[in-house]
């Protein structure tokens, strides 16, 4: 399995190359060169699996046994989930009227990002030990990514982690989760400004390829492909738990409502859709509604201010995974994606072409949620 940049101007890399990267050298995000198509037989088999077994199947598809042999992969994923509080790791809670909640909060920091980051950290350790390398991870956070990333790598001998958090803008518990870890490889800094503003210098650093190589820098934000890959599993798991039957033709659809900030979880759902999973995606954002405006009106433009809300980890104006979604809905078109994103970076504003907007609306619907509704 090879990975290419959404902008099409960077050399292709294997899973290890994508794992150890931040942005691709051309400013794009890594995405699989081709998406496997899953037939009914595969979906029926996967429907019988536990959540950790589903993660193993998906990772095996996208990593390949020449990089991580199947037995090693299985051990790494078991290790990743060994500290979760629930024996199923992810649990479906059935409510009334056909409504279900997929509980993604059974990890150590109670953020759903524990799911993907615990696996990603295991993959990193595996390659670093093999190659006898050391890396420095640079993470900007609005709250939950930072604490989950620190938890996944604290104490590791071959990784240092630098986390930038927006001072006074994270929830108290998440700030404490980040600032009370006393391991030598964890370095946490409070930054003036909001989470989008602290992403700007990080992106500038990763654009300097020589600097990145000299210092062995990488990112664990959801620009990292491994994060998106593992997050695909809970869309499959939710579908299999909720679909009334897999014996009907065509397979019955299931609607999944995805709260999102930077769009990694939604991108994972869109990829699962493209692989043949019959899910309908609804994106739920807070007052910072750039994704909602994009879906509703094709208006992908940054508001003047990031509004603090009760869902502070989602207080994001620049949802970088929308680039992967534009690539998917444009029919894997690198040129279109590059032109759109370069215009957005120049002007902080973009109106989607009508045809692309129509494709986006076929893939997802959206809702913006007030603090009152959250309460």
mmCIF file of C-alpha atoms in Angstrom:
data_model
loop_
_atom_site.group_PDB
_atom_site.id
_atom_site.type_symbol
_atom_site.label_atom_id
_atom_site.label_comp_id
_atom_site.label_asym_id
_atom_site.label_seq_id
_atom_site.Cartn_x
_atom_site.Cartn_y
_atom_site.Cartn_z
ATOM 1 C CA UNK A 1 0.000 0.000 0.000
ATOM 2 C CA UNK A 2 1.443 3.347 -1.106
ATOM 3 C CA UNK A 3 0.507 6.823 0.081
ATOM 4 C CA UNK A 4 0.384 9.976 -2.003
ATOM 5 C CA UNK A 5 -0.188 13.635 -1.149
ATOM 6 C CA UNK A 6 -3.652 15.112 -1.668
ATOM 7 C CA UNK A 7 -1.861 17.799 -3.732
ATOM 8 C CA UNK A 8 -0.018 15.315 -5.969
ATOM 9 C CA UNK A 9 3.404 17.025 -5.935
ATOM 10 C CA UNK A 10 5.258 14.856 -3.379
ATOM 11 C CA UNK A 11 6.915 11.452 -3.874
ATOM 12 C CA UNK A 12 4.789 8.508 -2.767
ATOM 13 C CA UNK A 13 5.696 6.811 0.525
ATOM 14 C CA UNK A 14 4.807 3.560 2.298
ATOM 15 C CA UNK A 15 2.922 3.390 5.616
ATOM 16 C CA UNK A 16 6.111 3.957 7.623
ATOM 17 C CA UNK A 17 6.866 7.089 5.580
ATOM 18 C CA UNK A 18 3.343 8.444 6.117
ATOM 19 C CA UNK A 19 3.450 7.559 9.830
ATOM 20 C CA UNK A 20 6.647 9.543 10.454
ATOM 21 C CA UNK A 21 5.525 12.609 8.500
ATOM 22 C CA UNK A 22 3.565 15.697 9.306
ATOM 23 C CA UNK A 23 2.358 17.444 6.183
ATOM 24 C CA UNK A 24 3.656 16.091 2.871
ATOM 25 C CA UNK A 25 6.519 18.224 1.404
ATOM 26 C CA UNK A 26 4.033 19.908 -0.993
ATOM 27 C CA UNK A 27 1.811 21.016 1.921
ATOM 28 C CA UNK A 28 -0.796 18.290 1.324
ATOM 29 C CA UNK A 29 -1.902 15.379 3.508
ATOM 30 C CA UNK A 30 -1.036 11.732 2.912
ATOM 31 C CA UNK A 31 -3.827 9.504 1.655
ATOM 32 C CA UNK A 32 -3.806 5.915 0.281
ATOM 33 C CA UNK A 33 -3.044 5.735 -3.448
ATOM 34 C CA UNK A 34 -6.016 3.384 -3.833
ATOM 35 C CA UNK A 35 -8.855 2.421 -1.510
ATOM 36 C CA UNK A 36 -9.652 -1.304 -1.157
ATOM 37 C CA UNK A 37 -13.257 -2.159 -2.081
ATOM 38 C CA UNK A 38 -14.957 -4.424 0.467
ATOM 39 C CA UNK A 39 -17.448 -6.994 -0.836
ATOM 40 C CA UNK A 40 -20.490 -8.265 1.069
ATOM 41 C CA UNK A 41 -18.625 -11.424 2.104
ATOM 42 C CA UNK A 42 -15.849 -9.394 3.786
ATOM 43 C CA UNK A 43 -18.371 -7.116 5.496
ATOM 44 C CA UNK A 44 -20.322 -10.164 6.760
ATOM 45 C CA UNK A 45 -17.106 -11.650 8.182
ATOM 46 C CA UNK A 46 -16.076 -8.340 9.775
ATOM 47 C CA UNK A 47 -19.541 -8.000 11.358
ATOM 48 C CA UNK A 48 -18.713 -10.934 13.666
ATOM 49 C CA UNK A 49 -15.490 -9.366 14.991
ATOM 50 C CA UNK A 50 -14.730 -7.562 18.242
ATOM 51 C CA UNK A 51 -13.601 -3.942 18.041
ATOM 52 C CA UNK A 52 -9.855 -4.765 18.507
ATOM 53 C CA UNK A 53 -10.115 -7.474 15.812
ATOM 54 C CA UNK A 54 -11.703 -4.958 13.420
ATOM 55 C CA UNK A 55 -8.802 -2.561 14.029
ATOM 56 C CA UNK A 56 -6.392 -5.400 13.196
ATOM 57 C CA UNK A 57 -8.184 -6.197 9.905
ATOM 58 C CA UNK A 58 -8.228 -2.560 8.790
ATOM 59 C CA UNK A 59 -4.610 -1.930 9.772
ATOM 60 C CA UNK A 60 -3.494 -5.103 7.982
ATOM 61 C CA UNK A 61 -5.145 -3.791 4.779
ATOM 62 C CA UNK A 62 -3.398 -0.414 4.929
ATOM 63 C CA UNK A 63 0.014 -1.306 6.408
ATOM 64 C CA UNK A 64 0.978 -4.587 4.716
ATOM 65 C CA UNK A 65 2.774 -7.629 6.213
ATOM 66 C CA UNK A 66 6.151 -6.687 4.703
ATOM 67 C CA UNK A 67 6.257 -3.667 7.064
ATOM 68 C CA UNK A 68 4.581 -5.171 10.158
ATOM 69 C CA UNK A 69 4.003 -8.965 10.042
ATOM 70 C CA UNK A 70 0.482 -9.977 11.059
ATOM 71 C CA UNK A 71 1.459 -11.497 14.443
ATOM 72 C CA UNK A 72 3.456 -8.403 15.375
ATOM 73 C CA UNK A 73 0.563 -6.146 14.327
ATOM 74 C CA UNK A 74 -1.868 -8.126 16.477
ATOM 75 C CA UNK A 75 0.434 -7.829 19.507
ATOM 76 C CA UNK A 76 0.889 -4.079 19.046
ATOM 77 C CA UNK A 77 -2.876 -3.453 18.881
ATOM 78 C CA UNK A 78 -3.554 -5.660 21.926
ATOM 79 C CA UNK A 79 -0.893 -3.684 23.812
ATOM 80 C CA UNK A 80 -2.435 -0.384 22.656
ATOM 81 C CA UNK A 81 -5.835 -1.278 24.138
ATOM 82 C CA UNK A 82 -4.539 -2.954 27.304
ATOM 83 C CA UNK A 83 -5.151 0.091 29.528
ATOM 84 C CA UNK A 84 -8.727 0.828 28.407
ATOM 85 C CA UNK A 85 -11.354 0.742 31.156
ATOM 86 C CA UNK A 86 -13.936 -1.339 29.237
ATOM 87 C CA UNK A 87 -13.319 -4.942 28.193
ATOM 88 C CA UNK A 88 -14.843 -4.258 24.739
ATOM 89 C CA UNK A 89 -12.680 -1.067 24.391
ATOM 90 C CA UNK A 90 -15.586 0.585 22.515
ATOM 91 C CA UNK A 91 -19.141 -0.024 23.740
ATOM 92 C CA UNK A 92 -22.513 0.597 22.048
ATOM 93 C CA UNK A 93 -25.230 1.853 24.399
ATOM 94 C CA UNK A 94 -28.773 1.410 23.057
ATOM 95 C CA UNK A 95 -31.234 4.213 23.830
ATOM 96 C CA UNK A 96 -34.917 4.571 22.826
ATOM 97 C CA UNK A 97 -36.381 5.021 19.331
ATOM 98 C CA UNK A 98 -33.491 3.449 17.432
ATOM 99 C CA UNK A 99 -30.954 5.937 18.826
ATOM 100 C CA UNK A 100 -27.598 4.535 19.942
ATOM 101 C CA UNK A 101 -24.486 6.056 21.482
ATOM 102 C CA UNK A 102 -21.088 4.612 20.656
ATOM 103 C CA UNK A 103 -18.995 5.126 23.793
ATOM 104 C CA UNK A 104 -15.484 6.131 22.692
ATOM 105 C CA UNK A 105 -14.376 7.455 26.083
ATOM 106 C CA UNK A 106 -13.027 4.343 27.827
ATOM 107 C CA UNK A 107 -9.360 5.288 27.337
ATOM 108 C CA UNK A 108 -7.031 6.705 29.981
ATOM 109 C CA UNK A 109 -7.731 10.406 29.188
ATOM 110 C CA UNK A 110 -11.455 9.847 28.377
ATOM 111 C CA UNK A 111 -10.977 11.363 24.892
ATOM 112 C CA UNK A 112 -11.893 9.329 21.801
ATOM 113 C CA UNK A 113 -8.391 10.151 20.526
ATOM 114 C CA UNK A 114 -6.990 7.572 22.974
ATOM 115 C CA UNK A 115 -8.237 4.953 20.478
ATOM 116 C CA UNK A 116 -6.113 6.094 17.546
ATOM 117 C CA UNK A 117 -3.157 7.527 19.459
ATOM 118 C CA UNK A 118 -2.565 4.406 21.558
ATOM 119 C CA UNK A 119 -2.211 2.367 18.327
ATOM 120 C CA UNK A 120 -0.165 5.035 16.550
ATOM 121 C CA UNK A 121 2.311 5.194 19.457
ATOM 122 C CA UNK A 122 2.755 1.388 19.277
ATOM 123 C CA UNK A 123 3.464 1.572 15.519
ATOM 124 C CA UNK A 124 6.001 4.355 16.123
ATOM 125 C CA UNK A 125 7.790 2.384 18.848
ATOM 126 C CA UNK A 126 7.915 -0.679 16.608
ATOM 127 C CA UNK A 127 9.700 1.128 13.762
ATOM 128 C CA UNK A 128 11.923 3.254 16.026
ATOM 129 C CA UNK A 129 13.255 0.202 17.874
ATOM 130 C CA UNK A 130 13.828 -1.584 14.580
ATOM 131 C CA UNK A 131 15.645 1.382 13.008
ATOM 132 C CA UNK A 132 17.337 2.527 16.275
ATOM 133 C CA UNK A 133 16.024 6.058 15.694
ATOM 134 C CA UNK A 134 14.753 8.903 17.868
ATOM 135 C CA UNK A 135 11.980 11.357 16.900
ATOM 136 C CA UNK A 136 10.582 14.584 18.294
ATOM 137 C CA UNK A 137 6.805 14.837 18.030
ATOM 138 C CA UNK A 138 5.320 18.336 17.691
ATOM 139 C CA UNK A 139 1.623 18.684 18.537
ATOM 140 C CA UNK A 140 -0.692 21.679 18.633
ATOM 141 C CA UNK A 141 -3.864 21.035 20.592
ATOM 142 C CA UNK A 142 -7.249 22.529 21.405
ATOM 143 C CA UNK A 143 -7.417 20.072 24.334
ATOM 144 C CA UNK A 144 -7.963 16.388 23.746
ATOM 145 C CA UNK A 145 -5.210 15.572 21.219
ATOM 146 C CA UNK A 146 -2.481 16.881 23.527
ATOM 147 C CA UNK A 147 -3.397 14.828 26.578
ATOM 148 C CA UNK A 148 -4.054 11.652 24.548
ATOM 149 C CA UNK A 149 -0.743 12.074 22.666
ATOM 150 C CA UNK A 150 1.197 12.625 25.909
ATOM 151 C CA UNK A 151 -0.443 9.579 27.486
ATOM 152 C CA UNK A 152 0.456 7.402 24.520
ATOM 153 C CA UNK A 153 4.196 8.252 24.446
ATOM 154 C CA UNK A 154 5.160 9.411 27.966
ATOM 155 C CA UNK A 155 8.281 7.687 29.263
ATOM 156 C CA UNK A 156 9.292 6.361 25.816
ATOM 157 C CA UNK A 157 13.091 6.349 25.382
ATOM 158 C CA UNK A 158 13.101 7.049 21.641
ATOM 159 C CA UNK A 159 10.464 9.798 21.465
ATOM 160 C CA UNK A 160 10.260 13.328 22.826
ATOM 161 C CA UNK A 161 6.954 15.185 22.599
ATOM 162 C CA UNK A 162 6.480 18.950 22.440
ATOM 163 C CA UNK A 163 2.864 20.079 22.995
ATOM 164 C CA UNK A 164 1.607 23.616 22.429
ATOM 165 C CA UNK A 165 -1.725 24.408 24.113
ATOM 166 C CA UNK A 166 -3.715 27.666 23.909
ATOM 167 C CA UNK A 167 -3.396 29.198 27.386
ATOM 168 C CA UNK A 168 -6.758 29.486 29.175
ATOM 169 C CA UNK A 169 -8.695 27.957 26.268
ATOM 170 C CA UNK A 170 -8.600 24.221 27.147
ATOM 171 C CA UNK A 171 -10.939 22.554 29.602
ATOM 172 C CA UNK A 172 -9.398 22.460 33.100
ATOM 173 C CA UNK A 173 -9.141 18.662 33.222
ATOM 174 C CA UNK A 174 -7.382 18.526 29.841
ATOM 175 C CA UNK A 175 -4.955 21.273 30.835
ATOM 176 C CA UNK A 176 -4.127 19.354 34.027
ATOM 177 C CA UNK A 177 -3.728 16.080 32.092
ATOM 178 C CA UNK A 178 -1.073 17.806 29.974
ATOM 179 C CA UNK A 179 0.740 19.917 32.568
ATOM 180 C CA UNK A 180 1.077 17.376 35.401
ATOM 181 C CA UNK A 181 3.037 14.680 33.527
ATOM 182 C CA UNK A 182 6.579 14.707 34.924
ATOM 183 C CA UNK A 183 8.299 12.391 32.435
ATOM 184 C CA UNK A 184 11.586 13.638 30.946
ATOM 185 C CA UNK A 185 10.382 13.210 27.346
ATOM 186 C CA UNK A 186 7.278 15.426 27.743
ATOM 187 C CA UNK A 187 7.563 19.190 27.108
ATOM 188 C CA UNK A 188 4.360 21.286 27.360
ATOM 189 C CA UNK A 189 4.062 24.994 26.558
ATOM 190 C CA UNK A 190 1.165 27.423 26.994
ATOM 191 C CA UNK A 191 0.772 29.716 23.967
ATOM 192 C CA UNK A 192 -0.960 33.093 23.645
ATOM 193 C CA UNK A 193 -3.787 32.866 21.104
ATOM 194 C CA UNK A 194 -6.195 30.176 19.947
ATOM 195 C CA UNK A 195 -5.528 26.677 18.621
ATOM 196 C CA UNK A 196 -5.682 27.729 14.957
ATOM 197 C CA UNK A 197 -3.068 30.444 15.588
ATOM 198 C CA UNK A 198 -0.683 27.979 17.238
ATOM 199 C CA UNK A 199 -1.045 25.634 14.245
ATOM 200 C CA UNK A 200 0.473 28.287 11.947
ATOM 201 C CA UNK A 201 4.084 28.088 13.240
ATOM 202 C CA UNK A 202 3.804 24.280 13.370
ATOM 203 C CA UNK A 203 2.812 24.186 9.694
ATOM 204 C CA UNK A 204 5.674 26.587 8.871
ATOM 205 C CA UNK A 205 8.151 24.304 10.668
ATOM 206 C CA UNK A 206 6.954 21.236 8.746
ATOM 207 C CA UNK A 207 7.246 23.144 5.458
ATOM 208 C CA UNK A 208 11.018 23.416 6.106
ATOM 209 C CA UNK A 209 12.002 19.928 4.942
ATOM 210 C CA UNK A 210 15.707 20.280 5.830
ATOM 211 C CA UNK A 211 14.868 21.406 9.384
ATOM 212 C CA UNK A 212 12.386 18.545 9.826
ATOM 213 C CA UNK A 213 14.961 15.978 8.663
ATOM 214 C CA UNK A 214 17.769 17.453 10.771
ATOM 215 C CA UNK A 215 15.690 17.222 13.971
ATOM 216 C CA UNK A 216 13.625 14.095 13.098
ATOM 217 C CA UNK A 217 10.338 15.961 13.597
ATOM 218 C CA UNK A 218 6.884 14.475 13.126
ATOM 219 C CA UNK A 219 3.294 15.280 14.099
ATOM 220 C CA UNK A 220 0.572 13.349 15.905
ATOM 221 C CA UNK A 221 -2.280 15.716 15.017
ATOM 222 C CA UNK A 222 -4.987 14.210 12.811
ATOM 223 C CA UNK A 223 -2.944 15.228 9.776
ATOM 224 C CA UNK A 224 -1.197 11.917 10.605
ATOM 225 C CA UNK A 225 -2.652 9.153 8.420
ATOM 226 C CA UNK A 226 -2.354 6.526 11.162
ATOM 227 C CA UNK A 227 -4.846 8.482 13.287
ATOM 228 C CA UNK A 228 -7.449 8.510 10.508
ATOM 229 C CA UNK A 229 -6.840 4.820 9.721
ATOM 230 C CA UNK A 230 -7.601 3.620 13.271
ATOM 231 C CA UNK A 231 -10.643 5.922 13.499
ATOM 232 C CA UNK A 232 -12.196 4.148 10.501
ATOM 233 C CA UNK A 233 -12.723 1.107 12.749
ATOM 234 C CA UNK A 234 -15.395 2.647 14.930
ATOM 235 C CA UNK A 235 -17.505 3.546 11.890
ATOM 236 C CA UNK A 236 -17.443 -0.109 10.828
ATOM 237 C CA UNK A 237 -18.102 -1.256 14.405
ATOM 238 C CA UNK A 238 -21.053 1.143 14.773
ATOM 239 C CA UNK A 239 -22.518 -0.034 11.472
ATOM 240 C CA UNK A 240 -22.311 -3.741 12.346
ATOM 241 C CA UNK A 241 -23.851 -3.148 15.783
ATOM 242 C CA UNK A 242 -26.744 -1.087 14.384
ATOM 243 C CA UNK A 243 -27.588 -2.551 10.939
ATOM 244 C CA UNK A 244 -30.773 -4.617 11.247
ATOM 245 C CA UNK A 245 -29.467 -7.341 8.891
ATOM 246 C CA UNK A 246 -26.709 -7.900 6.338
ATOM 247 C CA UNK A 247 -28.908 -10.292 4.329
ATOM 248 C CA UNK A 248 -30.821 -7.589 2.432
ATOM 249 C CA UNK A 249 -29.925 -6.171 -1.010
ATOM 250 C CA UNK A 250 -28.711 -3.463 -0.983
ATOM 251 C CA UNK A 251 -27.265 -3.374 2.542
ATOM 252 C CA UNK A 252 -29.325 -1.161 4.903
ATOM 253 C CA UNK A 253 -27.881 2.316 5.603
ATOM 254 C CA UNK A 254 -27.050 3.530 9.139
ATOM 255 C CA UNK A 255 -26.771 7.222 10.015
ATOM 256 C CA UNK A 256 -23.753 8.199 12.130
ATOM 257 C CA UNK A 257 -23.609 11.623 13.797
ATOM 258 C CA UNK A 258 -19.988 12.687 14.246
ATOM 259 C CA UNK A 259 -19.026 15.597 16.529
ATOM 260 C CA UNK A 260 -15.906 17.099 14.980
ATOM 261 C CA UNK A 261 -13.264 19.814 15.181
ATOM 262 C CA UNK A 262 -10.442 19.261 12.681
ATOM 263 C CA UNK A 263 -12.480 16.690 10.712
ATOM 264 C CA UNK A 264 -10.292 13.579 11.185
ATOM 265 C CA UNK A 265 -13.163 11.414 12.391
ATOM 266 C CA UNK A 266 -15.372 12.569 9.500
ATOM 267 C CA UNK A 267 -12.582 11.925 6.977
ATOM 268 C CA UNK A 268 -12.323 8.387 8.413
ATOM 269 C CA UNK A 269 -16.083 7.936 7.898
ATOM 270 C CA UNK A 270 -15.902 9.261 4.320
ATOM 271 C CA UNK A 271 -13.118 6.771 3.499
ATOM 272 C CA UNK A 272 -15.166 3.919 5.022
ATOM 273 C CA UNK A 273 -18.071 5.050 2.772
ATOM 274 C CA UNK A 274 -15.819 4.978 -0.285
ATOM 275 C CA UNK A 275 -14.713 1.432 0.633
ATOM 276 C CA UNK A 276 -18.320 0.268 0.518
ATOM 277 C CA UNK A 277 -19.720 0.812 4.038
ATOM 278 C CA UNK A 278 -23.331 2.074 3.640
ATOM 279 C CA UNK A 279 -23.266 4.843 6.252
ATOM 280 C CA UNK A 280 -24.826 8.304 6.140
ATOM 281 C CA UNK A 281 -22.655 10.875 7.905
ATOM 282 C CA UNK A 282 -23.901 13.913 9.805
ATOM 283 C CA UNK A 283 -21.205 16.319 10.984
ATOM 284 C CA UNK A 284 -21.948 18.124 14.251
ATOM 285 C CA UNK A 285 -19.883 21.216 15.080
ATOM 286 C CA UNK A 286 -20.217 23.927 17.740
ATOM 287 C CA UNK A 287 -20.454 27.705 17.124
ATOM 288 C CA UNK A 288 -17.190 27.479 15.152
ATOM 289 C CA UNK A 289 -19.080 26.284 12.133
ATOM 290 C CA UNK A 290 -16.768 26.366 9.097
ATOM 291 C CA UNK A 291 -17.522 22.711 8.228
ATOM 292 C CA UNK A 292 -21.279 23.321 8.592
ATOM 293 C CA UNK A 293 -21.099 26.385 6.312
ATOM 294 C CA UNK A 294 -19.059 24.396 3.792
ATOM 295 C CA UNK A 295 -21.611 21.566 3.684
ATOM 296 C CA UNK A 296 -24.647 23.870 3.630
ATOM 297 C CA UNK A 297 -23.501 26.612 1.251
ATOM 298 C CA UNK A 298 -20.046 25.679 -0.072
ATOM 299 C CA UNK A 299 -18.610 28.514 2.066
ATOM 300 C CA UNK A 300 -15.178 27.286 3.244
ATOM 301 C CA UNK A 301 -13.992 30.513 4.851
ATOM 302 C CA UNK A 302 -12.492 31.392 8.219
ATOM 303 C CA UNK A 303 -14.561 33.556 10.588
ATOM 304 C CA UNK A 304 -12.931 36.614 12.129
ATOM 305 C CA UNK A 305 -12.685 35.014 15.576
ATOM 306 C CA UNK A 306 -12.728 31.588 17.174
ATOM 307 C CA UNK A 307 -15.602 31.644 19.683
ATOM 308 C CA UNK A 308 -14.914 29.855 22.989
ATOM 309 C CA UNK A 309 -17.638 27.222 23.601
ATOM 310 C CA UNK A 310 -18.436 24.472 26.091
ATOM 311 C CA UNK A 311 -16.918 21.964 23.612
ATOM 312 C CA UNK A 312 -13.534 23.697 23.740
ATOM 313 C CA UNK A 313 -11.582 20.898 22.012
ATOM 314 C CA UNK A 314 -13.724 21.600 18.927
ATOM 315 C CA UNK A 315 -13.077 25.366 18.893
ATOM 316 C CA UNK A 316 -11.365 25.153 15.507
ATOM 317 C CA UNK A 317 -11.671 27.374 12.431
ATOM 318 C CA UNK A 318 -9.226 25.575 10.125
ATOM 319 C CA UNK A 319 -10.301 21.906 9.931
ATOM 320 C CA UNK A 320 -7.324 20.541 7.996
ATOM 321 C CA UNK A 321 -8.905 17.151 7.261
ATOM 322 C CA UNK A 322 -11.395 18.863 4.955
ATOM 323 C CA UNK A 323 -8.523 18.669 2.449
ATOM 324 C CA UNK A 324 -8.757 14.850 2.522
ATOM 325 C CA UNK A 325 -12.537 15.065 2.139
ATOM 326 C CA UNK A 326 -12.242 17.444 -0.852
ATOM 327 C CA UNK A 327 -9.792 14.957 -2.412
ATOM 328 C CA UNK A 328 -12.246 12.086 -1.862
ATOM 329 C CA UNK A 329 -15.335 13.862 -3.201
ATOM 330 C CA UNK A 330 -13.439 15.338 -6.191
ATOM 331 C CA UNK A 331 -12.805 11.774 -7.371
ATOM 332 C CA UNK A 332 -9.217 11.644 -6.015
ATOM 333 C CA UNK A 333 -8.265 14.712 -8.081
ATOM 334 C CA UNK A 334 -4.903 16.123 -6.892
ATOM 335 C CA UNK A 335 -4.969 19.169 -9.156
ATOM 336 C CA UNK A 336 -8.427 20.295 -8.038
ATOM 337 C CA UNK A 337 -7.509 19.750 -4.373
ATOM 338 C CA UNK A 338 -4.215 21.637 -4.700
ATOM 339 C CA UNK A 339 -5.878 24.615 -6.433
ATOM 340 C CA UNK A 340 -8.621 24.790 -3.781
ATOM 341 C CA UNK A 341 -6.259 24.566 -0.805
ATOM 342 C CA UNK A 342 -3.740 27.042 -2.218
ATOM 343 C CA UNK A 343 -6.573 29.535 -2.753
ATOM 344 C CA UNK A 344 -7.795 28.915 0.810
ATOM 345 C CA UNK A 345 -4.288 29.423 2.237
ATOM 346 C CA UNK A 346 -3.892 32.702 0.314
ATOM 347 C CA UNK A 347 -7.300 34.188 1.112
ATOM 348 C CA UNK A 348 -8.533 32.257 4.183
ATOM 349 C CA UNK A 349 -11.655 31.911 2.092
ATOM 350 C CA UNK A 350 -12.970 29.682 -0.665
ATOM 351 C CA UNK A 351 -16.292 29.046 -2.375
ATOM 352 C CA UNK A 352 -16.558 25.450 -3.529
ATOM 353 C CA UNK A 353 -17.347 24.868 -7.216
ATOM 354 C CA UNK A 354 -20.991 23.780 -7.595
ATOM 355 C CA UNK A 355 -20.174 20.251 -8.787
ATOM 356 C CA UNK A 356 -17.798 19.617 -5.873
ATOM 357 C CA UNK A 357 -20.299 21.052 -3.385
ATOM 358 C CA UNK A 358 -22.992 18.701 -4.729
ATOM 359 C CA UNK A 359 -20.651 15.720 -4.240
ATOM 360 C CA UNK A 360 -19.882 16.853 -0.681
ATOM 361 C CA UNK A 361 -23.603 17.075 0.134
ATOM 362 C CA UNK A 362 -24.053 13.504 -1.154
ATOM 363 C CA UNK A 363 -21.384 12.334 1.330
ATOM 364 C CA UNK A 364 -22.334 14.306 4.471
ATOM 365 C CA UNK A 365 -24.988 16.504 6.070
ATOM 366 C CA UNK A 366 -24.250 18.885 8.936
ATOM 367 C CA UNK A 367 -25.495 20.715 12.011
ATOM 368 C CA UNK A 368 -24.088 23.539 14.144
ATOM 369 C CA UNK A 369 -24.890 23.158 17.848
ATOM 370 C CA UNK A 370 -25.241 26.015 20.378
ATOM 371 C CA UNK A 371 -23.916 25.927 23.951
ATOM 372 C CA UNK A 372 -27.557 25.770 25.119
ATOM 373 C CA UNK A 373 -28.145 22.627 23.032
ATOM 374 C CA UNK A 374 -24.893 21.104 24.335
ATOM 375 C CA UNK A 375 -26.071 21.676 27.915
#
